Amino acid sequence: MAVIPRDQGHPYDENDPMERIMFLQHGVAEPDSFDLIDRAGIVNPILLPQADGSPQPTDRRVSLLTPDTVAALQATLTPGSAPESYTLPTPDRIATPDRSFARTNVHGLTVPVPYPTKAGALAVEVWGFVDPAGAIAPWFPGTTIRCKEGELVHSTLLPKKGSHTIHHHGIEPTPMNDGVGHATFLVAGGGYTYQWLAPDAGTYFYHCHKNTVLHFELGMYGLLISDPNVPNAPFIDGGPGAVYRGNTIRNYHKEAIWVLDDIDSRWHETVQPQHGVGAGMGGTGVGAEFTTIGQNTGIELHRFEPDFFVVSGVFADPASQPKPNLITNTLVSPVMNRGETLLIRTLNASYTVVTLKFPSQIDPEVIAMDGRTFGRAPFMSYSRPFKLSTQNRQLTFTTANRWDLLIDTSSVPSGTHFVDAEFRHWRTNDLLRTVTMQIVVNS
Ligand SMILES: [Cu+2]
């Protein structure tokens, strides 16, 4: 049995989910309890170094790294990788997770585009994440990480080239497992295993958090879905499955995934190839992406003028029929039999402000926002799911926002129903493009 230092005398029960949460959230925190350092300044023996000067194995205030282990790790660095990238052991690692994932980065591959880029090409390089044991395509968006709530999850990043991170957005694990590169560390060739608890069921996403603005734009993201802890979960993308609506479980027949993105082809074919993965960063050190003075300041990453608009990796084409910019891919635009229930998971992965506009025949119920289920106890007890007709059938969301929508097709007329997504410039609010998804209902 391990002991949580800030709570000395309290044995750690690995089988108790709440104990796990406390351990993972506080296990590496600086203790501030008077139980540890008394008012006379006498240090609790548990925090005193061992005879050889190394920390007590139970002292979780300090890094598990010693100068010797850092030197040994530096010797294993991938040649050519960034100097700030080390291969680190996972602190507070629990050997047997409930579920494990591995992801490597995809780079150097292009996808076809429906009209010429700013440099005149008919393909654009995008990056992504895939399971190294699986197929490469599709990699954009990255392969979904799907778990069920309460599981202890290991997600291992094995970068193929350069250094990256996986930030599990909205999950809030310990800092070492949060994957925010400039706050902790970047991961190079040796890999790193992030450890976290699957959060309350809902729609989350993961993305690289190195030089974030650029790497996110280049495509380093994927959905992260936590399913309810019910039989057959986690489910496969596209459905069928089950979801929380308030405190109750609702089954759905199909699941549409709307990951809305925009692409400025200049960033993909000029900025990144010419200036590298650190383009726009102020220097080469950790935290440099927040430094405005230094190298590469002429790259203008503050200038983002998207020329392509994408839903779940499908590029909108103004020449498409019968409507311009219509997405007909059935993972995005489902075909339903009347009476079936549709769950739509949305993520704004663009740098624009997006408004979804539903037609009068469809009145979705909004059941969750940013991974939080409206009306679900204990944390969301104060809120309720709401019909979109109360909001003029419109939803507006900004970068990284998620909304989950439930549609009962029992009262939807047969036919093809169009849902518009308006992409508006983040600063001027100019309408840049209207992309249309469709929901087909057969009687
Ligand atoms: Cu990256």
Short mmCIF file of C-alpha atoms and ligand atoms in Angstrom, two decimals:
data_model
loop_
_atom_site.label_atom_id
_atom_site.label_comp_id
_atom_site.label_asym_id
_atom_site.label_seq_id
_atom_site.Cartn_x
_atom_site.Cartn_y
_atom_site.Cartn_z
CA MET A 1 0.00 0.00 0.00
CA ALA A 2 1.26 3.42 -0.91
CA VAL A 3 0.58 6.46 1.21
CA ILE A 4 -0.55 9.88 0.04
CA PRO A 5 1.97 12.12 1.80
CA ARG A 6 -0.38 15.06 2.29
CA ASP A 7 -2.73 12.71 4.02
CA GLN A 8 -0.33 10.64 6.11
CA GLY A 9 -1.92 7.73 7.91
CA HIS A 10 -4.55 7.39 5.22
CA PRO A 11 -3.86 4.18 3.29
CA TYR A 12 -4.30 4.34 -0.45
CA ASP A 13 -6.87 1.88 -1.76
CA GLU A 14 -6.16 1.29 -5.44
CA ASN A 15 -9.57 -0.35 -5.93
CA ASP A 16 -11.52 2.67 -4.80
CA PRO A 17 -12.28 5.06 -7.72
CA MET A 18 -12.52 8.10 -5.45
CA GLU A 19 -9.20 7.22 -3.87
CA ARG A 20 -7.72 6.99 -7.35
CA ILE A 21 -9.04 10.43 -8.22
CA MET A 22 -7.58 11.93 -5.03
CA PHE A 23 -4.28 10.15 -5.65
CA LEU A 24 -4.02 11.19 -9.28
CA GLN A 25 -5.05 14.76 -8.64
CA HIS A 26 -2.95 15.35 -5.56
CA GLY A 27 -0.25 12.72 -5.68
CA VAL A 28 2.42 15.05 -7.04
CA ALA A 29 1.16 18.28 -5.51
CA GLU A 30 3.24 20.27 -3.07
CA PRO A 31 1.77 19.37 0.32
CA ASP A 32 0.55 22.32 2.34
CA SER A 33 -0.87 20.45 5.27
CA PHE A 34 0.28 21.28 8.80
CA ASP A 35 0.28 17.55 9.35
CA LEU A 36 3.46 17.40 7.32
CA ILE A 37 5.45 20.33 8.65
CA ASP A 38 4.52 21.30 12.17
CA ARG A 39 4.40 24.82 13.52
CA ALA A 40 7.87 24.50 15.01
CA GLY A 41 9.18 23.84 11.53
CA ILE A 42 10.04 20.22 12.18
CA VAL A 43 9.82 18.29 8.94
CA ASN A 44 7.78 15.14 8.98
CA PRO A 45 10.17 12.18 8.73
CA ILE A 46 8.38 10.93 5.65
CA LEU A 47 9.75 13.93 3.76
CA LEU A 48 13.35 13.63 4.91
CA PRO A 49 15.85 12.29 2.40
CA GLN A 50 17.16 8.78 2.74
CA ALA A 51 20.70 8.16 4.00
CA ASP A 52 22.14 8.38 0.49
CA GLY A 53 20.45 11.73 -0.10
CA SER A 54 17.75 10.47 -2.44
CA PRO A 55 14.12 11.25 -1.66
CA GLN A 56 11.97 8.81 0.22
CA PRO A 57 10.08 6.59 -2.21
CA THR A 58 6.89 7.94 -0.66
CA ASP A 59 7.86 11.59 -1.15
CA ARG A 60 5.78 12.60 -4.10
CA ARG A 61 6.60 16.29 -3.90
CA VAL A 62 9.66 15.80 -6.02
CA SER A 63 10.36 14.49 -9.46
CA LEU A 64 11.33 10.87 -9.64
CA LEU A 65 14.25 11.94 -11.80
CA THR A 66 17.73 12.17 -10.33
CA PRO A 67 20.69 13.80 -12.13
CA ASP A 68 21.90 10.32 -13.05
CA THR A 69 18.61 9.25 -14.59
CA VAL A 70 18.32 12.51 -16.51
CA ALA A 71 21.81 11.95 -17.96
CA ALA A 72 20.89 8.40 -18.89
CA LEU A 73 17.70 9.60 -20.55
CA GLN A 74 19.48 12.32 -22.46
CA ALA A 75 21.80 9.66 -23.85
CA THR A 76 18.77 7.91 -25.33
CA LEU A 77 17.49 11.00 -27.13
CA THR A 78 16.51 10.52 -30.72
CA PRO A 79 19.19 12.10 -32.91
CA GLY A 80 17.96 15.37 -34.29
CA SER A 81 15.10 15.74 -31.84
CA ALA A 82 14.53 18.97 -30.01
CA PRO A 83 17.00 19.58 -27.14
CA GLU A 84 14.21 20.10 -24.62
CA SER A 85 12.72 16.69 -25.37
CA TYR A 86 13.39 13.92 -22.89
CA THR A 87 12.00 10.47 -22.49
CA LEU A 88 10.41 10.51 -19.08
CA PRO A 89 8.93 7.73 -16.99
CA THR A 90 5.31 8.20 -16.05
CA PRO A 91 5.19 9.27 -12.41
CA ASP A 92 2.62 7.64 -10.15
CA ARG A 93 2.17 4.96 -12.75
CA ILE A 94 -0.32 2.21 -11.99
CA ALA A 95 0.87 -0.90 -13.78
CA THR A 96 -2.45 -2.31 -14.95
CA PRO A 97 -4.74 0.23 -16.60
CA ASP A 98 -8.30 -0.60 -17.56
CA ARG A 99 -7.65 0.55 -21.12
CA SER A 100 -4.63 1.51 -23.21
CA PHE A 101 -4.16 3.49 -26.39
CA ALA A 102 -1.14 4.30 -28.49
CA ARG A 103 -0.82 7.12 -30.97
CA THR A 104 1.89 8.20 -33.33
CA ASN A 105 1.97 11.32 -35.45
CA VAL A 106 1.34 11.41 -39.18
CA HIS A 107 3.30 13.99 -41.14
CA GLY A 108 4.35 14.52 -44.71
CA LEU A 109 1.12 13.12 -46.19
CA THR A 110 -1.30 15.17 -48.26
CA VAL A 111 -5.02 15.09 -48.84
CA PRO A 112 -6.67 16.17 -52.12
CA VAL A 113 -8.52 19.48 -52.07
CA PRO A 114 -11.43 20.46 -54.35
CA TYR A 115 -9.87 23.70 -55.67
CA PRO A 116 -6.36 25.18 -55.75
CA THR A 117 -4.49 26.20 -52.59
CA LYS A 118 -2.80 29.59 -52.23
CA ALA A 119 0.29 28.09 -53.85
CA GLY A 120 -1.84 26.60 -56.65
CA ALA A 121 -1.71 22.95 -55.56
CA LEU A 122 -4.59 20.47 -55.59
CA ALA A 123 -3.47 18.75 -52.40
CA VAL A 124 -2.45 20.03 -48.99
CA GLU A 125 -0.30 18.47 -46.29
CA VAL A 126 -2.14 17.75 -43.07
CA TRP A 127 -0.88 16.07 -39.95
CA GLY A 128 -2.73 13.77 -37.61
CA PHE A 129 -2.65 11.00 -35.04
CA VAL A 130 -3.10 7.28 -35.68
CA ASP A 131 -2.76 4.05 -33.75
CA PRO A 132 0.72 2.81 -34.73
CA ALA A 133 -0.67 -0.74 -34.91
CA GLY A 134 -3.55 0.24 -37.19
CA ALA A 135 -4.09 1.61 -40.66
CA ILE A 136 -2.72 5.04 -41.56
CA ALA A 137 -5.87 6.33 -43.28
CA PRO A 138 -7.89 8.14 -42.22
CA TRP A 139 -5.62 10.20 -40.02
CA PHE A 140 -7.41 13.55 -40.15
CA PRO A 141 -9.01 13.99 -37.70
CA GLY A 142 -6.94 11.56 -35.68
CA THR A 143 -8.28 8.17 -34.67
CA THR A 144 -10.84 8.61 -31.89
CA ILE A 145 -9.82 7.70 -28.35
CA ARG A 146 -12.88 6.07 -26.82
CA CYS A 147 -13.24 4.84 -23.25
CA LYS A 148 -15.94 4.58 -20.60
CA GLU A 149 -16.16 6.73 -17.53
CA GLY A 150 -14.19 5.78 -14.46
CA GLU A 151 -11.58 3.71 -16.30
CA LEU A 152 -7.91 4.19 -15.63
CA VAL A 153 -6.47 4.92 -19.07
CA HIS A 154 -2.94 4.85 -20.43
CA SER A 155 -2.40 6.72 -23.69
CA THR A 156 1.08 6.32 -25.08
CA LEU A 157 2.51 8.84 -27.52
CA LEU A 158 5.22 7.45 -29.79
CA PRO A 159 6.25 10.34 -32.07
CA LYS A 160 7.66 9.32 -35.42
CA LYS A 161 9.33 12.61 -36.11
CA GLY A 162 10.23 15.58 -33.93
CA SER A 163 8.56 16.11 -30.60
CA HIS A 164 4.87 16.48 -29.83
CA THR A 165 2.44 15.95 -26.97
CA ILE A 166 -1.06 14.64 -26.39
CA HIS A 167 -3.20 17.03 -24.41
CA HIS A 168 -6.44 15.37 -23.31
CA HIS A 169 -8.61 18.46 -23.47
CA GLY A 170 -11.12 18.92 -20.66
CA ILE A 171 -10.03 15.90 -18.63
CA GLU A 172 -7.73 17.62 -16.16
CA PRO A 173 -5.29 14.94 -15.07
CA THR A 174 -2.12 15.71 -13.11
CA PRO A 175 0.23 18.23 -14.75
CA MET A 176 2.67 15.49 -15.78
CA ASN A 177 -0.17 13.72 -17.60
CA ASP A 178 -1.84 16.78 -19.07
CA GLY A 179 0.43 17.03 -22.11
CA VAL A 180 0.76 20.81 -22.16
CA GLY A 181 4.23 21.04 -23.65
CA HIS A 182 5.27 24.47 -22.44
CA ALA A 183 4.06 23.70 -18.90
CA THR A 184 5.74 20.32 -18.58
CA PHE A 185 7.67 18.61 -21.38
CA LEU A 186 7.57 17.51 -24.98
CA VAL A 187 7.69 13.87 -26.02
CA ALA A 188 10.27 12.65 -28.54
CA GLY A 189 11.05 9.28 -30.08
CA GLY A 190 11.21 7.26 -26.87
CA GLY A 191 7.57 7.93 -26.14
CA TYR A 192 5.65 8.66 -23.01
CA THR A 193 2.58 7.11 -21.41
CA TYR A 194 -0.02 9.54 -20.12
CA GLN A 195 -2.20 8.22 -17.31
CA TRP A 196 -5.65 9.57 -16.55
CA LEU A 197 -9.10 8.68 -15.37
CA ALA A 198 -11.84 8.59 -17.99
CA PRO A 199 -14.03 11.56 -17.07
CA ASP A 200 -17.81 11.85 -16.88
CA ALA A 201 -19.35 10.55 -20.10
CA GLY A 202 -19.26 13.14 -22.86
CA THR A 203 -17.46 14.55 -25.89
CA TYR A 204 -13.87 15.65 -25.41
CA PHE A 205 -10.92 15.83 -27.76
CA TYR A 206 -7.18 15.44 -27.74
CA HIS A 207 -4.56 17.49 -29.53
CA CYS A 208 -0.87 18.20 -29.70
CA HIS A 209 0.11 21.02 -27.35
CA LYS A 210 3.52 21.84 -28.80
CA ASN A 211 3.60 25.17 -30.63
CA THR A 212 -0.12 24.66 -30.29
CA VAL A 213 -1.51 27.19 -32.71
CA LEU A 214 0.47 25.70 -35.59
CA HIS A 215 0.28 21.98 -34.72
CA PHE A 216 -3.48 22.16 -34.08
CA GLU A 217 -3.97 23.95 -37.40
CA LEU A 218 -1.89 21.30 -39.17
CA GLY A 219 -4.36 18.66 -37.99
CA MET A 220 -2.95 17.14 -34.79
CA TYR A 221 -6.26 16.45 -33.07
CA GLY A 222 -8.91 13.79 -32.66
CA LEU A 223 -12.07 13.20 -30.69
CA LEU A 224 -11.92 11.69 -27.21
CA ILE A 225 -15.23 10.20 -26.20
CA SER A 226 -16.06 8.91 -22.76
CA ASP A 227 -19.08 6.62 -22.88
CA PRO A 228 -21.39 5.76 -19.97
CA ASN A 229 -20.35 2.71 -17.98
CA VAL A 230 -22.97 0.40 -19.50
CA PRO A 231 -22.75 -2.98 -21.29
CA ASN A 232 -20.97 -2.88 -24.69
CA ALA A 233 -19.32 0.47 -23.94
CA PRO A 234 -17.13 1.96 -25.23
CA PHE A 235 -19.04 2.07 -28.49
CA ILE A 236 -17.80 2.40 -32.04
CA ASP A 237 -17.96 5.71 -33.88
CA GLY A 238 -21.22 6.06 -35.79
CA GLY A 239 -23.38 4.13 -33.34
CA PRO A 240 -25.42 2.49 -32.06
CA GLY A 241 -24.69 3.39 -28.47
CA ALA A 242 -25.93 4.99 -25.29
CA VAL A 243 -25.56 8.46 -23.83
CA TYR A 244 -26.57 10.28 -20.69
CA ARG A 245 -29.54 12.63 -20.91
CA GLY A 246 -29.59 14.18 -17.47
CA ASN A 247 -29.38 11.30 -15.03
CA THR A 248 -30.88 8.73 -17.37
CA ILE A 249 -29.33 6.62 -20.12
CA ARG A 250 -30.74 7.02 -23.63
CA ASN A 251 -29.98 4.67 -26.50
CA TYR A 252 -29.22 6.09 -29.92
CA HIS A 253 -29.24 4.31 -33.26
CA LYS A 254 -26.75 6.48 -35.10
CA GLU A 255 -24.04 8.91 -34.15
CA ALA A 256 -23.01 11.75 -36.46
CA ILE A 257 -19.67 13.39 -35.81
CA TRP A 258 -19.30 17.00 -36.87
CA VAL A 259 -15.75 18.20 -36.33
CA LEU A 260 -15.67 21.62 -37.95
CA ASP A 261 -12.32 22.91 -39.11
CA ASP A 262 -10.84 25.57 -41.34
CA ILE A 263 -7.50 25.57 -43.11
CA ASP A 264 -5.29 28.44 -44.18
CA SER A 265 -3.25 26.69 -46.87
CA ARG A 266 -0.44 29.26 -46.41
CA TRP A 267 0.29 27.79 -42.99
CA HIS A 268 0.51 24.27 -44.47
CA GLU A 269 2.56 24.95 -47.58
CA THR A 270 4.67 27.99 -46.73
CA VAL A 271 5.00 28.50 -42.99
CA GLN A 272 5.55 24.92 -41.87
CA PRO A 273 7.82 23.63 -44.67
CA GLN A 274 10.00 26.74 -44.73
CA HIS A 275 10.26 27.42 -41.03
CA GLY A 276 9.67 24.03 -39.44
CA VAL A 277 7.54 22.86 -36.57
CA GLY A 278 8.72 25.73 -34.38
CA ALA A 279 7.51 28.39 -36.81
CA GLY A 280 6.37 31.50 -35.02
CA MET A 281 7.92 30.49 -31.75
CA GLY A 282 10.06 33.18 -30.20
CA GLY A 283 13.01 30.94 -29.45
CA THR A 284 14.06 27.35 -29.02
CA GLY A 285 13.52 26.86 -25.30
CA VAL A 286 10.62 25.51 -23.31
CA GLY A 287 7.88 28.11 -23.12
CA ALA A 288 9.20 29.93 -26.16
CA GLU A 289 5.84 29.82 -27.91
CA PHE A 290 4.77 32.60 -25.57
CA THR A 291 7.77 34.75 -26.44
CA THR A 292 7.06 37.30 -29.12
CA ILE A 293 10.59 38.50 -29.71
CA GLY A 294 13.08 36.18 -31.30
CA GLN A 295 13.45 34.04 -34.34
CA ASN A 296 10.75 33.62 -36.99
CA THR A 297 8.88 36.76 -36.05
CA GLY A 298 8.12 37.48 -39.71
CA ILE A 299 5.94 34.40 -40.10
CA GLU A 300 2.75 36.10 -39.05
CA LEU A 301 0.94 33.31 -37.24
CA HIS A 302 -1.43 36.00 -36.03
CA ARG A 303 -2.61 36.25 -39.63
CA PHE A 304 -5.07 33.45 -40.30
CA GLU A 305 -7.15 33.69 -43.45
CA PRO A 306 -8.72 30.27 -44.06
CA ASP A 307 -9.41 29.17 -47.62
CA PHE A 308 -10.69 25.62 -46.94
CA PHE A 309 -13.53 24.45 -44.71
CA VAL A 310 -13.75 20.90 -43.47
CA VAL A 311 -16.19 18.71 -41.56
CA SER A 312 -14.67 15.60 -39.98
CA GLY A 313 -11.93 15.58 -42.60
CA VAL A 314 -14.29 16.09 -45.58
CA PHE A 315 -13.48 19.24 -47.57
CA ALA A 316 -16.42 21.46 -48.55
CA ASP A 317 -16.64 22.11 -52.28
CA PRO A 318 -18.46 25.20 -53.60
CA ALA A 319 -19.10 23.24 -56.84
CA SER A 320 -20.94 20.38 -55.11
CA GLN A 321 -24.52 19.55 -56.13
CA PRO A 322 -27.39 20.06 -55.43
CA LYS A 323 -26.08 22.67 -52.99
CA PRO A 324 -22.70 24.33 -52.77
CA ASN A 325 -20.48 23.13 -49.91
CA LEU A 326 -22.78 20.18 -49.19
CA ILE A 327 -21.20 17.31 -47.24
CA THR A 328 -22.80 13.97 -48.13
CA ASN A 329 -20.35 11.58 -46.43
CA THR A 330 -22.65 9.40 -44.29
CA LEU A 331 -20.49 9.58 -41.16
CA VAL A 332 -21.22 13.32 -41.22
CA SER A 333 -24.62 13.34 -42.92
CA PRO A 334 -26.58 10.32 -41.67
CA VAL A 335 -29.44 8.44 -43.29
CA MET A 336 -32.11 7.64 -40.68
CA ASN A 337 -35.26 5.57 -40.59
CA ARG A 338 -38.08 7.56 -39.04
CA GLY A 339 -38.39 6.74 -35.35
CA GLU A 340 -34.66 6.24 -34.83
CA THR A 341 -32.66 8.43 -32.49
CA LEU A 342 -29.67 10.37 -33.74
CA LEU A 343 -26.84 11.66 -31.55
CA ILE A 344 -24.75 14.44 -33.07
CA ARG A 345 -21.40 15.21 -31.45
CA THR A 346 -19.92 18.53 -32.51
CA LEU A 347 -16.49 20.06 -32.02
CA ASN A 348 -15.34 23.42 -33.28
CA ALA A 349 -11.76 22.65 -34.29
CA SER A 350 -11.56 25.78 -36.43
CA TYR A 351 -10.22 29.23 -35.61
CA THR A 352 -13.51 30.79 -36.66
CA VAL A 353 -16.80 31.27 -34.84
CA VAL A 354 -19.30 28.73 -36.15
CA THR A 355 -23.09 28.96 -36.00
CA LEU A 356 -25.18 25.85 -36.68
CA LYS A 357 -28.63 26.55 -38.13
CA PHE A 358 -31.25 23.79 -38.09
CA PRO A 359 -34.30 23.75 -40.36
CA SER A 360 -37.81 24.15 -38.96
CA GLN A 361 -38.54 20.41 -39.36
CA ILE A 362 -35.87 19.40 -36.83
CA ASP A 363 -35.75 20.46 -33.20
CA PRO A 364 -32.67 18.90 -31.56
CA GLU A 365 -32.37 18.63 -27.84
CA VAL A 366 -29.06 19.99 -26.56
CA ILE A 367 -27.94 17.52 -23.88
CA ALA A 368 -24.32 18.43 -23.18
CA MET A 369 -21.70 21.13 -23.58
CA ASP A 370 -17.94 20.66 -23.41
CA GLY A 371 -18.26 17.14 -22.04
CA ARG A 372 -20.67 18.15 -19.28
CA THR A 373 -24.16 16.60 -19.38
CA PHE A 374 -26.90 19.08 -18.52
CA GLY A 375 -28.90 18.05 -15.46
CA ARG A 376 -26.61 15.21 -14.47
CA ALA A 377 -25.87 15.02 -10.75
CA PRO A 378 -23.86 16.04 -8.94
CA PHE A 379 -21.94 18.71 -10.85
CA MET A 380 -24.54 19.69 -13.46
CA SER A 381 -27.64 19.51 -11.25
CA TYR A 382 -28.39 23.18 -11.76
CA SER A 383 -28.77 22.87 -15.56
CA ARG A 384 -31.26 21.19 -17.88
CA PRO A 385 -31.23 19.90 -21.44
CA PHE A 386 -33.03 22.30 -23.77
CA LYS A 387 -34.77 22.21 -27.13
CA LEU A 388 -33.01 24.21 -29.81
CA SER A 389 -36.32 25.76 -30.82
CA THR A 390 -35.96 27.90 -27.68
CA GLN A 391 -32.81 29.34 -29.27
CA ASN A 392 -34.20 30.02 -32.73
CA ARG A 393 -32.75 26.62 -33.77
CA GLN A 394 -29.25 28.11 -33.72
CA LEU A 395 -26.08 27.26 -31.80
CA THR A 396 -22.94 29.34 -31.91
CA PHE A 397 -19.63 27.97 -30.73
CA THR A 398 -16.03 29.01 -30.60
CA THR A 399 -12.74 27.15 -30.85
CA ALA A 400 -12.64 23.91 -28.79
CA ASN A 401 -16.35 24.11 -27.85
CA ARG A 402 -18.43 20.93 -28.05
CA TRP A 403 -22.19 20.51 -28.11
CA ASP A 404 -24.03 17.17 -28.06
CA LEU A 405 -27.44 17.07 -29.73
CA LEU A 406 -30.09 14.38 -29.53
CA ILE A 407 -32.69 14.12 -32.30
CA ASP A 408 -35.77 11.91 -32.11
CA THR A 409 -36.77 11.46 -35.75
CA SER A 410 -40.33 10.23 -34.89
CA SER A 411 -41.82 13.60 -35.77
CA VAL A 412 -39.41 14.59 -38.53
CA PRO A 413 -40.96 14.48 -42.02
CA SER A 414 -39.44 12.18 -44.63
CA GLY A 415 -36.92 13.80 -46.86
CA THR A 416 -33.54 15.48 -46.85
CA HIS A 417 -33.03 18.20 -44.25
CA PHE A 418 -30.15 20.63 -44.46
CA VAL A 419 -28.22 22.00 -41.50
CA ASP A 420 -26.02 24.99 -42.23
CA ALA A 421 -22.73 25.74 -40.50
CA GLU A 422 -21.71 29.37 -40.90
CA PHE A 423 -17.99 29.99 -40.45
CA ARG A 424 -17.38 33.59 -39.40
CA HIS A 425 -14.03 35.34 -39.08
CA TRP A 426 -12.83 35.30 -35.47
CA ARG A 427 -12.19 39.05 -35.41
CA THR A 428 -14.31 40.74 -38.10
CA ASN A 429 -17.30 38.35 -37.91
CA ASP A 430 -17.38 38.32 -41.73
CA LEU A 431 -19.13 35.25 -43.13
CA LEU A 432 -16.36 33.19 -44.73
CA ARG A 433 -18.30 30.12 -45.82
CA THR A 434 -21.57 28.31 -45.24
CA VAL A 435 -21.07 24.56 -45.20
CA THR A 436 -24.12 22.29 -45.26
CA MET A 437 -24.66 18.91 -43.63
CA GLN A 438 -27.74 16.84 -44.40
CA ILE A 439 -29.96 14.53 -42.36
CA VAL A 440 -31.94 12.15 -44.53
CA VAL A 441 -35.07 10.65 -42.93
CA ASN A 442 -36.77 7.71 -44.63
CA SER A 443 -40.29 6.72 -43.62
CU CU B 1 2.79 18.49 -32.46
#
